[in-house]
Amino acid sequence: MTAREPASHASACKGSASSYASGFYRRFLALLRKEVRQVLRDKSNLAVGLLLPVALILLFGYGLSFDVKHAPLAVVMEDQSPTAREAVDGLRGSEYLAPMFVSDMNEAQRMMRSGSVDGILRVPMDFSRRLNHGDARLQLILNGVDSNSASTIEGYVNGAIGVWAQRRADRSGNKPLASGGVEVVQRMWFNEAGESRWYLVPGLIVLVLTLVGAFLTSLLIAREWERGTLESLFVTPVRPLEIVLSKIAPYLVIGAIDLLMCLLASHFLFHVPVRGSLVIIVMVSMLYLVVLLLLGLFISAVVRNQFQASQVALLASFMPALMLSGFVFDLRNTPVFIQIISQVLPATHFMALIKTLFLAGNHWPTIMWSVGVLTLYAVVLTIATRAQLRKTLE
């Protein structure tokens, strides 16, 4: 082998490596340009990738709050003495409590049952007299539907009364008879066991029905469009409303089975009481399921792509039901714009209704309002979905 042969061989290897690297970068850049264009064309993926993180940051940063502020508290002043009024004056200056002075216990109990207040503080008629003997008592009745908020409110009330008692003791020179002891006797309504499961399990029914309803049906018409089978339906005599009803009927049965499993689990596994009518619970649950099935079907008819439809259904139904319906925290502790958005969601109205039926019983004003709102959603979504399918026929 001559000296020129190794040199030419090395030169050939070098040229081959250079050619390979050049081809790699050329192919890589071509694929990269193609992927970038595809991402920019796919508006749904772009929205999920860019807008969803922003929405989560805003919702968790501003909307998600476990703090209890300005909690409405009914104060029943059976003892009108200056001492009794001074005892509860500390509640006024707290940012965590919003005392509402009412005339008697009947009015306070009515407000508690309707959800207007989260607790009742009763100052008995013999408060001042017993205070001088060192054994004064205040009765605190709490709404135990949300056990976490109830415990927090109890702490705030005890703290406010304790600060007043300490100041009174300091003014009197810590004389036992002059200062007197004040005991806040706590009583829990609707959740006397203080179990968080009693609060969470009814809310899980909402989440399960939301997932089964909107998420699964959001794929139905989109799947038909992708497979090209929907066009064959258009040449038949079937009407859009018939298509809508035939699509939701099987999933209505599946949702009914899921509801039955949830009810059985709530009773036998979690021992959650059912103080309202079981028939009403089933009826309003099925009404909510119909609303979510129609919502998923409408999304499927508009989007016409299974992947995109599933994303839209997740963003429009399940996530709001999880974070903005009152499942995790009391919506009254959120900013006003979050409260306004939450009232647009059907899950918010059903969440309040199902918790009331489970733990508080049949409160007919709440039942009638929520059923009216859900019925309106069902009618509007039926008309909208039917119109969307008729639009495709044209």
mmCIF file of N, CA, C and O in Angstrom, residues 264-350:
data_model
loop_
_atom_site.group_PDB
_atom_site.id
_atom_site.type_symbol
_atom_site.label_atom_id
_atom_site.label_comp_id
_atom_site.label_asym_id
_atom_site.label_seq_id
_atom_site.Cartn_x
_atom_site.Cartn_y
_atom_site.Cartn_z
ATOM 1 N N LEU A 264 -74.600 3.332 46.859
ATOM 2 C CA LEU A 264 -74.315 2.167 47.692
ATOM 3 C C LEU A 264 -73.023 2.355 48.479
ATOM 4 O O LEU A 264 -72.940 2.008 49.662
ATOM 5 N N ALA A 265 -72.002 2.909 47.811
ATOM 6 C CA ALA A 265 -70.731 3.136 48.499
ATOM 7 C C ALA A 265 -70.878 4.173 49.601
ATOM 8 O O ALA A 265 -70.300 4.032 50.690
ATOM 9 N N SER A 266 -71.654 5.230 49.341
ATOM 10 C CA SER A 266 -71.828 6.269 50.355
ATOM 11 C C SER A 266 -72.523 5.726 51.600
ATOM 12 O O SER A 266 -72.233 6.169 52.716
ATOM 13 N N HIS A 267 -73.409 4.759 51.406
ATOM 14 C CA HIS A 267 -74.152 4.223 52.559
ATOM 15 C C HIS A 267 -73.390 3.104 53.272
ATOM 16 O O HIS A 267 -73.246 3.125 54.506
ATOM 17 N N PHE A 268 -72.872 2.137 52.503
ATOM 18 C CA PHE A 268 -72.286 0.955 53.119
ATOM 19 C C PHE A 268 -70.788 1.096 53.406
ATOM 20 O O PHE A 268 -70.287 0.480 54.350
ATOM 21 N N LEU A 269 -70.081 1.873 52.603
ATOM 22 C CA LEU A 269 -68.639 2.021 52.817
ATOM 23 C C LEU A 269 -68.302 3.224 53.673
ATOM 24 O O LEU A 269 -67.471 3.138 54.595
ATOM 25 N N PHE A 270 -68.935 4.370 53.371
ATOM 26 C CA PHE A 270 -68.574 5.614 54.052
ATOM 27 C C PHE A 270 -69.585 6.034 55.120
ATOM 28 O O PHE A 270 -69.322 6.974 55.862
ATOM 29 N N HIS A 271 -70.736 5.364 55.158
ATOM 30 C CA HIS A 271 -71.753 5.606 56.193
ATOM 31 C C HIS A 271 -72.188 7.078 56.233
ATOM 32 O O HIS A 271 -72.328 7.672 57.295
ATOM 33 N N VAL A 272 -72.392 7.633 55.050
ATOM 34 C CA VAL A 272 -72.880 9.008 54.950
ATOM 35 C C VAL A 272 -74.399 8.991 55.073
ATOM 36 O O VAL A 272 -75.071 8.237 54.355
ATOM 37 N N PRO A 273 -74.972 9.785 55.954
ATOM 38 C CA PRO A 273 -76.433 9.775 56.102
ATOM 39 C C PRO A 273 -77.123 10.395 54.894
ATOM 40 O O PRO A 273 -76.571 11.274 54.233
ATOM 41 N N VAL A 274 -78.325 9.919 54.628
ATOM 42 C CA VAL A 274 -79.168 10.488 53.573
ATOM 43 C C VAL A 274 -80.415 11.020 54.258
ATOM 44 O O VAL A 274 -81.356 10.273 54.557
ATOM 45 N N ARG A 275 -80.418 12.337 54.518
ATOM 46 C CA ARG A 275 -81.508 12.929 55.282
ATOM 47 C C ARG A 275 -82.621 13.450 54.378
ATOM 48 O O ARG A 275 -83.706 13.756 54.850
ATOM 49 N N GLY A 276 -82.336 13.584 53.104
ATOM 50 C CA GLY A 276 -83.363 14.001 52.162
ATOM 51 C C GLY A 276 -84.004 12.805 51.497
ATOM 52 O O GLY A 276 -83.698 11.646 51.800
ATOM 53 N N SER A 277 -84.897 13.067 50.581
ATOM 54 C CA SER A 277 -85.598 12.001 49.872
ATOM 55 C C SER A 277 -84.663 11.334 48.864
ATOM 56 O O SER A 277 -84.048 12.003 48.023
ATOM 57 N N LEU A 278 -84.558 10.011 48.950
ATOM 58 C CA LEU A 278 -83.715 9.271 48.011
ATOM 59 C C LEU A 278 -84.260 9.373 46.591
ATOM 60 O O LEU A 278 -83.494 9.412 45.619
ATOM 61 N N VAL A 279 -85.566 9.438 46.466
ATOM 62 C CA VAL A 279 -86.181 9.575 45.135
ATOM 63 C C VAL A 279 -85.769 10.907 44.503
ATOM 64 O O VAL A 279 -85.429 10.964 43.306
ATOM 65 N N ILE A 280 -85.793 11.986 45.282
ATOM 66 C CA ILE A 280 -85.392 13.289 44.751
ATOM 67 C C ILE A 280 -83.915 13.280 44.386
ATOM 68 O O ILE A 280 -83.511 13.842 43.351
ATOM 69 N N ILE A 281 -83.085 12.635 45.201
ATOM 70 C CA ILE A 281 -81.650 12.551 44.897
ATOM 71 C C ILE A 281 -81.431 11.871 43.555
ATOM 72 O O ILE A 281 -80.647 12.337 42.723
ATOM 73 N N VAL A 282 -82.122 10.752 43.325
ATOM 74 C CA VAL A 282 -81.966 10.023 42.060
ATOM 75 C C VAL A 282 -82.469 10.866 40.891
ATOM 76 O O VAL A 282 -81.822 10.948 39.833
ATOM 77 N N MET A 283 -83.603 11.520 41.053
ATOM 78 C CA MET A 283 -84.193 12.297 39.960
ATOM 79 C C MET A 283 -83.312 13.485 39.567
ATOM 80 O O MET A 283 -83.055 13.712 38.381
ATOM 81 N N VAL A 284 -82.822 14.241 40.552
ATOM 82 C CA VAL A 284 -81.998 15.402 40.216
ATOM 83 C C VAL A 284 -80.634 14.955 39.692
ATOM 84 O O VAL A 284 -80.030 15.637 38.844
ATOM 85 N N SER A 285 -80.143 13.805 40.154
ATOM 86 C CA SER A 285 -78.874 13.287 39.638
ATOM 87 C C SER A 285 -79.011 12.895 38.172
ATOM 88 O O SER A 285 -78.112 13.160 37.362
ATOM 89 N N MET A 286 -80.104 12.269 37.822
ATOM 90 C CA MET A 286 -80.329 11.897 36.426
ATOM 91 C C MET A 286 -80.524 13.139 35.561
ATOM 92 O O MET A 286 -80.087 13.177 34.400
ATOM 93 N N LEU A 287 -81.166 14.167 36.115
ATOM 94 C CA LEU A 287 -81.318 15.420 35.369
ATOM 95 C C LEU A 287 -79.953 16.046 35.103
ATOM 96 O O LEU A 287 -79.675 16.515 33.986
ATOM 97 N N TYR A 288 -79.093 16.051 36.111
ATOM 98 C CA TYR A 288 -77.742 16.587 35.923
ATOM 99 C C TYR A 288 -76.963 15.750 34.912
ATOM 100 O O TYR A 288 -76.225 16.290 34.085
ATOM 101 N N LEU A 289 -77.137 14.435 34.961
ATOM 102 C CA LEU A 289 -76.462 13.570 34.000
ATOM 103 C C LEU A 289 -76.907 13.882 32.575
ATOM 104 O O LEU A 289 -76.084 13.905 31.643
ATOM 105 N N VAL A 290 -78.198 14.124 32.378
ATOM 106 C CA VAL A 290 -78.707 14.481 31.049
ATOM 107 C C VAL A 290 -78.049 15.779 30.570
ATOM 108 O O VAL A 290 -77.653 15.895 29.401
ATOM 109 N N VAL A 291 -77.924 16.765 31.463
ATOM 110 C CA VAL A 291 -77.281 18.029 31.099
ATOM 111 C C VAL A 291 -75.848 17.789 30.636
ATOM 112 O O VAL A 291 -75.408 18.325 29.602
ATOM 113 N N LEU A 292 -75.104 16.960 31.360
ATOM 114 C CA LEU A 292 -73.707 16.707 30.999
ATOM 115 C C LEU A 292 -73.590 15.877 29.736
ATOM 116 O O LEU A 292 -72.679 16.079 28.927
ATOM 117 N N LEU A 293 -74.511 14.933 29.516
ATOM 118 C CA LEU A 293 -74.505 14.166 28.270
ATOM 119 C C LEU A 293 -74.748 15.083 27.074
ATOM 120 O O LEU A 293 -74.087 14.954 26.025
ATOM 121 N N LEU A 294 -75.682 15.999 27.211
ATOM 122 C CA LEU A 294 -75.966 16.941 26.124
ATOM 123 C C LEU A 294 -74.791 17.884 25.891
ATOM 124 O O LEU A 294 -74.487 18.228 24.746
ATOM 125 N N LEU A 295 -74.134 18.290 26.975
ATOM 126 C CA LEU A 295 -72.965 19.154 26.828
ATOM 127 C C LEU A 295 -71.859 18.432 26.066
ATOM 128 O O LEU A 295 -71.243 18.997 25.151
ATOM 129 N N GLY A 296 -71.588 17.182 26.428
ATOM 130 C CA GLY A 296 -70.572 16.417 25.711
ATOM 131 C C GLY A 296 -70.932 16.192 24.263
ATOM 132 O O GLY A 296 -70.078 16.255 23.372
ATOM 133 N N LEU A 297 -72.205 15.946 23.999
ATOM 134 C CA LEU A 297 -72.651 15.725 22.627
ATOM 135 C C LEU A 297 -72.527 17.007 21.808
ATOM 136 O O LEU A 297 -72.147 16.981 20.619
ATOM 137 N N PHE A 298 -72.848 18.141 22.409
ATOM 138 C CA PHE A 298 -72.711 19.419 21.705
ATOM 139 C C PHE A 298 -71.246 19.705 21.376
ATOM 140 O O PHE A 298 -70.917 20.138 20.264
ATOM 141 N N ILE A 299 -70.357 19.442 22.321
ATOM 142 C CA ILE A 299 -68.922 19.630 22.072
ATOM 143 C C ILE A 299 -68.461 18.728 20.934
ATOM 144 O O ILE A 299 -67.712 19.145 20.038
ATOM 145 N N SER A 300 -68.935 17.478 20.945
ATOM 146 C CA SER A 300 -68.548 16.534 19.904
ATOM 147 C C SER A 300 -69.047 16.972 18.531
ATOM 148 O O SER A 300 -68.351 16.825 17.521
ATOM 149 N N ALA A 301 -70.263 17.529 18.476
ATOM 150 C CA ALA A 301 -70.814 17.973 17.194
ATOM 151 C C ALA A 301 -70.084 19.184 16.646
ATOM 152 O O ALA A 301 -69.954 19.350 15.430
ATOM 153 N N VAL A 302 -69.587 20.033 17.529
ATOM 154 C CA VAL A 302 -68.909 21.250 17.090
ATOM 155 C C VAL A 302 -67.464 20.973 16.692
ATOM 156 O O VAL A 302 -66.976 21.436 15.660
ATOM 157 N N VAL A 303 -66.756 20.184 17.495
ATOM 158 C CA VAL A 303 -65.311 20.007 17.298
ATOM 159 C C VAL A 303 -64.996 19.019 16.193
ATOM 160 O O VAL A 303 -64.087 19.233 15.389
ATOM 161 N N ARG A 304 -65.708 17.879 16.153
ATOM 162 C CA ARG A 304 -65.565 16.874 15.098
ATOM 163 C C ARG A 304 -64.216 16.166 15.111
ATOM 164 O O ARG A 304 -63.812 15.575 14.112
ATOM 165 N N ASN A 305 -63.503 16.199 16.202
ATOM 166 C CA ASN A 305 -62.231 15.490 16.341
ATOM 167 C C ASN A 305 -62.178 14.913 17.751
ATOM 168 O O ASN A 305 -62.362 15.640 18.729
ATOM 169 N N GLN A 306 -61.918 13.603 17.842
ATOM 170 C CA GLN A 306 -62.015 12.947 19.145
ATOM 171 C C GLN A 306 -61.029 13.506 20.155
ATOM 172 O O GLN A 306 -61.389 13.768 21.307
ATOM 173 N N PHE A 307 -59.796 13.679 19.745
ATOM 174 C CA PHE A 307 -58.788 14.157 20.681
ATOM 175 C C PHE A 307 -59.109 15.580 21.157
ATOM 176 O O PHE A 307 -59.062 15.874 22.351
ATOM 177 N N GLN A 308 -59.450 16.427 20.213
ATOM 178 C CA GLN A 308 -59.770 17.804 20.582
ATOM 179 C C GLN A 308 -61.055 17.866 21.415
ATOM 180 O O GLN A 308 -61.150 18.651 22.367
ATOM 181 N N ALA A 309 -62.035 17.027 21.061
ATOM 182 C CA ALA A 309 -63.289 17.025 21.812
ATOM 183 C C ALA A 309 -63.060 16.596 23.255
ATOM 184 O O ALA A 309 -63.658 17.147 24.183
ATOM 185 N N SER A 310 -62.210 15.600 23.464
ATOM 186 C CA SER A 310 -61.926 15.161 24.830
ATOM 187 C C SER A 310 -61.236 16.259 25.632
ATOM 188 O O SER A 310 -61.510 16.441 26.824
ATOM 189 N N GLN A 311 -60.347 17.013 24.986
ATOM 190 C CA GLN A 311 -59.672 18.106 25.678
ATOM 191 C C GLN A 311 -60.663 19.209 26.063
ATOM 192 O O GLN A 311 -60.638 19.723 27.186
ATOM 193 N N VAL A 312 -61.518 19.571 25.111
ATOM 194 C CA VAL A 312 -62.503 20.622 25.382
ATOM 195 C C VAL A 312 -63.459 20.189 26.487
ATOM 196 O O VAL A 312 -63.800 20.976 27.381
ATOM 197 N N ALA A 313 -63.890 18.929 26.450
ATOM 198 C CA ALA A 313 -64.801 18.433 27.479
ATOM 199 C C ALA A 313 -64.147 18.455 28.853
ATOM 200 O O ALA A 313 -64.779 18.785 29.855
ATOM 201 N N LEU A 314 -62.866 18.111 28.901
ATOM 202 C CA LEU A 314 -62.140 18.143 30.173
ATOM 203 C C LEU A 314 -62.065 19.561 30.725
ATOM 204 O O LEU A 314 -62.260 19.789 31.922
ATOM 205 N N LEU A 315 -61.798 20.516 29.837
ATOM 206 C CA LEU A 315 -61.663 21.909 30.275
ATOM 207 C C LEU A 315 -63.010 22.544 30.595
ATOM 208 O O LEU A 315 -63.089 23.416 31.471
ATOM 209 N N ALA A 316 -64.056 22.123 29.910
ATOM 210 C CA ALA A 316 -65.354 22.775 30.075
ATOM 211 C C ALA A 316 -66.227 22.136 31.148
ATOM 212 O O ALA A 316 -67.188 22.757 31.595
ATOM 213 N N SER A 317 -65.908 20.925 31.571
ATOM 214 C CA SER A 317 -66.797 20.243 32.514
ATOM 215 C C SER A 317 -66.077 19.738 33.758
ATOM 216 O O SER A 317 -66.367 20.182 34.876
ATOM 217 N N PHE A 318 -65.119 18.824 33.583
ATOM 218 C CA PHE A 318 -64.554 18.150 34.753
ATOM 219 C C PHE A 318 -63.711 19.078 35.619
ATOM 220 O O PHE A 318 -63.864 19.097 36.850
ATOM 221 N N MET A 319 -62.833 19.844 35.008
ATOM 222 C CA MET A 319 -61.973 20.725 35.798
ATOM 223 C C MET A 319 -62.766 21.814 36.519
ATOM 224 O O MET A 319 -62.524 22.073 37.699
ATOM 225 N N PRO A 320 -63.713 22.486 35.858
ATOM 226 C CA PRO A 320 -64.541 23.439 36.615
ATOM 227 C C PRO A 320 -65.344 22.769 37.735
ATOM 228 O O PRO A 320 -65.517 23.347 38.807
ATOM 229 N N ALA A 321 -65.850 21.541 37.473
ATOM 230 C CA ALA A 321 -66.590 20.837 38.518
ATOM 231 C C ALA A 321 -65.698 20.508 39.704
ATOM 232 O O ALA A 321 -66.145 20.476 40.848
ATOM 233 N N LEU A 322 -64.422 20.278 39.439
ATOM 234 C CA LEU A 322 -63.489 19.954 40.510
ATOM 235 C C LEU A 322 -63.100 21.180 41.322
ATOM 236 O O LEU A 322 -63.027 21.126 42.555
ATOM 237 N N MET A 323 -62.879 22.311 40.640
ATOM 238 C CA MET A 323 -62.270 23.457 41.318
ATOM 239 C C MET A 323 -63.229 24.611 41.583
ATOM 240 O O MET A 323 -62.982 25.411 42.485
ATOM 241 N N LEU A 324 -64.312 24.718 40.816
ATOM 242 C CA LEU A 324 -65.149 25.909 40.921
ATOM 243 C C LEU A 324 -66.597 25.616 41.311
ATOM 244 O O LEU A 324 -67.452 26.484 41.170
ATOM 245 N N SER A 325 -66.865 24.425 41.794
ATOM 246 C CA SER A 325 -68.250 24.069 42.121
ATOM 247 C C SER A 325 -68.531 24.083 43.608
ATOM 248 O O SER A 325 -69.675 23.882 44.026
ATOM 249 N N GLY A 326 -67.512 24.297 44.430
ATOM 250 C CA GLY A 326 -67.678 24.201 45.868
ATOM 251 C C GLY A 326 -67.319 22.841 46.408
ATOM 252 O O GLY A 326 -67.568 22.549 47.580
ATOM 253 N N PHE A 327 -66.729 21.976 45.587
ATOM 254 C CA PHE A 327 -66.334 20.640 46.034
ATOM 255 C C PHE A 327 -65.167 20.702 47.005
ATOM 256 O O PHE A 327 -65.152 20.030 48.039
ATOM 257 N N VAL A 328 -64.175 21.533 46.703
ATOM 258 C CA VAL A 328 -62.958 21.582 47.509
ATOM 259 C C VAL A 328 -63.062 22.620 48.616
ATOM 260 O O VAL A 328 -62.631 22.383 49.740
ATOM 261 N N PHE A 329 -63.662 23.774 48.336
ATOM 262 C CA PHE A 329 -63.676 24.875 49.290
ATOM 263 C C PHE A 329 -64.949 25.682 49.113
ATOM 264 O O PHE A 329 -65.646 25.565 48.110
ATOM 265 N N ASP A 330 -65.220 26.510 50.102
ATOM 266 C CA ASP A 330 -66.406 27.365 50.083
ATOM 267 C C ASP A 330 -66.192 28.499 49.080
ATOM 268 O O ASP A 330 -65.231 29.264 49.179
ATOM 269 N N LEU A 331 -67.106 28.604 48.101
ATOM 270 C CA LEU A 331 -66.960 29.609 47.053
ATOM 271 C C LEU A 331 -67.085 31.030 47.582
ATOM 272 O O LEU A 331 -66.628 31.982 46.933
ATOM 273 N N ARG A 332 -67.700 31.212 48.743
ATOM 274 C CA ARG A 332 -67.839 32.556 49.292
ATOM 275 C C ARG A 332 -66.511 33.140 49.753
ATOM 276 O O ARG A 332 -66.409 34.337 50.016
ATOM 277 N N ASN A 333 -65.475 32.290 49.827
ATOM 278 C CA ASN A 333 -64.152 32.773 50.212
ATOM 279 C C ASN A 333 -63.306 33.157 49.008
ATOM 280 O O ASN A 333 -62.140 33.503 49.161
ATOM 281 N N THR A 334 -63.872 33.076 47.804
ATOM 282 C CA THR A 334 -63.130 33.374 46.580
ATOM 283 C C THR A 334 -63.454 34.784 46.099
ATOM 284 O O THR A 334 -64.448 35.387 46.520
ATOM 285 N N PRO A 335 -62.627 35.325 45.193
ATOM 286 C CA PRO A 335 -62.920 36.649 44.627
ATOM 287 C C PRO A 335 -64.265 36.667 43.903
ATOM 288 O O PRO A 335 -64.791 35.627 43.493
ATOM 289 N N VAL A 336 -64.803 37.868 43.729
ATOM 290 C CA VAL A 336 -66.144 38.015 43.166
ATOM 291 C C VAL A 336 -66.219 37.453 41.752
ATOM 292 O O VAL A 336 -67.197 36.785 41.383
ATOM 293 N N PHE A 337 -65.191 37.674 40.934
ATOM 294 C CA PHE A 337 -65.257 37.213 39.542
ATOM 295 C C PHE A 337 -65.244 35.683 39.483
ATOM 296 O O PHE A 337 -65.847 35.081 38.588
ATOM 297 N N ILE A 338 -64.601 35.021 40.450
ATOM 298 C CA ILE A 338 -64.645 33.565 40.510
ATOM 299 C C ILE A 338 -66.048 33.103 40.895
ATOM 300 O O ILE A 338 -66.575 32.120 40.356
ATOM 301 N N GLN A 339 -66.682 33.810 41.808
ATOM 302 C CA GLN A 339 -68.044 33.461 42.204
ATOM 303 C C GLN A 339 -69.011 33.614 41.042
ATOM 304 O O GLN A 339 -69.925 32.801 40.859
ATOM 305 N N ILE A 340 -68.827 34.654 40.234
ATOM 306 C CA ILE A 340 -69.701 34.871 39.077
ATOM 307 C C ILE A 340 -69.530 33.739 38.066
ATOM 308 O O ILE A 340 -70.508 33.189 37.537
ATOM 309 N N ILE A 341 -68.274 33.362 37.798
ATOM 310 C CA ILE A 341 -68.017 32.270 36.860
ATOM 311 C C ILE A 341 -68.618 30.968 37.369
ATOM 312 O O ILE A 341 -69.212 30.193 36.605
ATOM 313 N N SER A 342 -68.486 30.732 38.661
ATOM 314 C CA SER A 342 -68.977 29.470 39.224
ATOM 315 C C SER A 342 -70.494 29.347 39.088
ATOM 316 O O SER A 342 -71.021 28.240 38.936
ATOM 317 N N GLN A 343 -71.217 30.458 39.141
ATOM 318 C CA GLN A 343 -72.668 30.404 39.044
ATOM 319 C C GLN A 343 -73.148 30.060 37.637
ATOM 320 O O GLN A 343 -74.316 29.705 37.443
ATOM 321 N N VAL A 344 -72.261 30.166 36.651
ATOM 322 C CA VAL A 344 -72.620 29.790 35.287
ATOM 323 C C VAL A 344 -72.546 28.274 35.097
ATOM 324 O O VAL A 344 -73.168 27.728 34.188
ATOM 325 N N LEU A 345 -71.822 27.590 35.958
ATOM 326 C CA LEU A 345 -71.582 26.162 35.804
ATOM 327 C C LEU A 345 -72.757 25.356 36.373
ATOM 328 O O LEU A 345 -73.194 25.605 37.504
ATOM 329 N N PRO A 346 -73.263 24.379 35.644
ATOM 330 C CA PRO A 346 -74.316 23.522 36.203
ATOM 331 C C PRO A 346 -73.835 22.714 37.395
ATOM 332 O O PRO A 346 -74.619 22.388 38.289
ATOM 333 N N ALA A 347 -72.538 22.389 37.431
ATOM 334 C CA ALA A 347 -72.007 21.601 38.546
ATOM 335 C C ALA A 347 -72.135 22.337 39.874
ATOM 336 O O ALA A 347 -72.335 21.712 40.918
ATOM 337 N N THR A 348 -72.034 23.661 39.863
ATOM 338 C CA THR A 348 -72.142 24.438 41.096
ATOM 339 C C THR A 348 -73.521 24.282 41.718
ATOM 340 O O THR A 348 -73.657 24.080 42.932
ATOM 341 N N HIS A 349 -74.549 24.356 40.905
ATOM 342 C CA HIS A 349 -75.912 24.254 41.414
ATOM 343 C C HIS A 349 -76.221 22.825 41.874
ATOM 344 O O HIS A 349 -76.892 22.624 42.892
ATOM 345 N N PHE A 350 -75.726 21.847 41.133
ATOM 346 C CA PHE A 350 -75.969 20.464 41.539
ATOM 347 C C PHE A 350 -75.171 20.105 42.786
ATOM 348 O O PHE A 350 -75.641 19.335 43.631
#
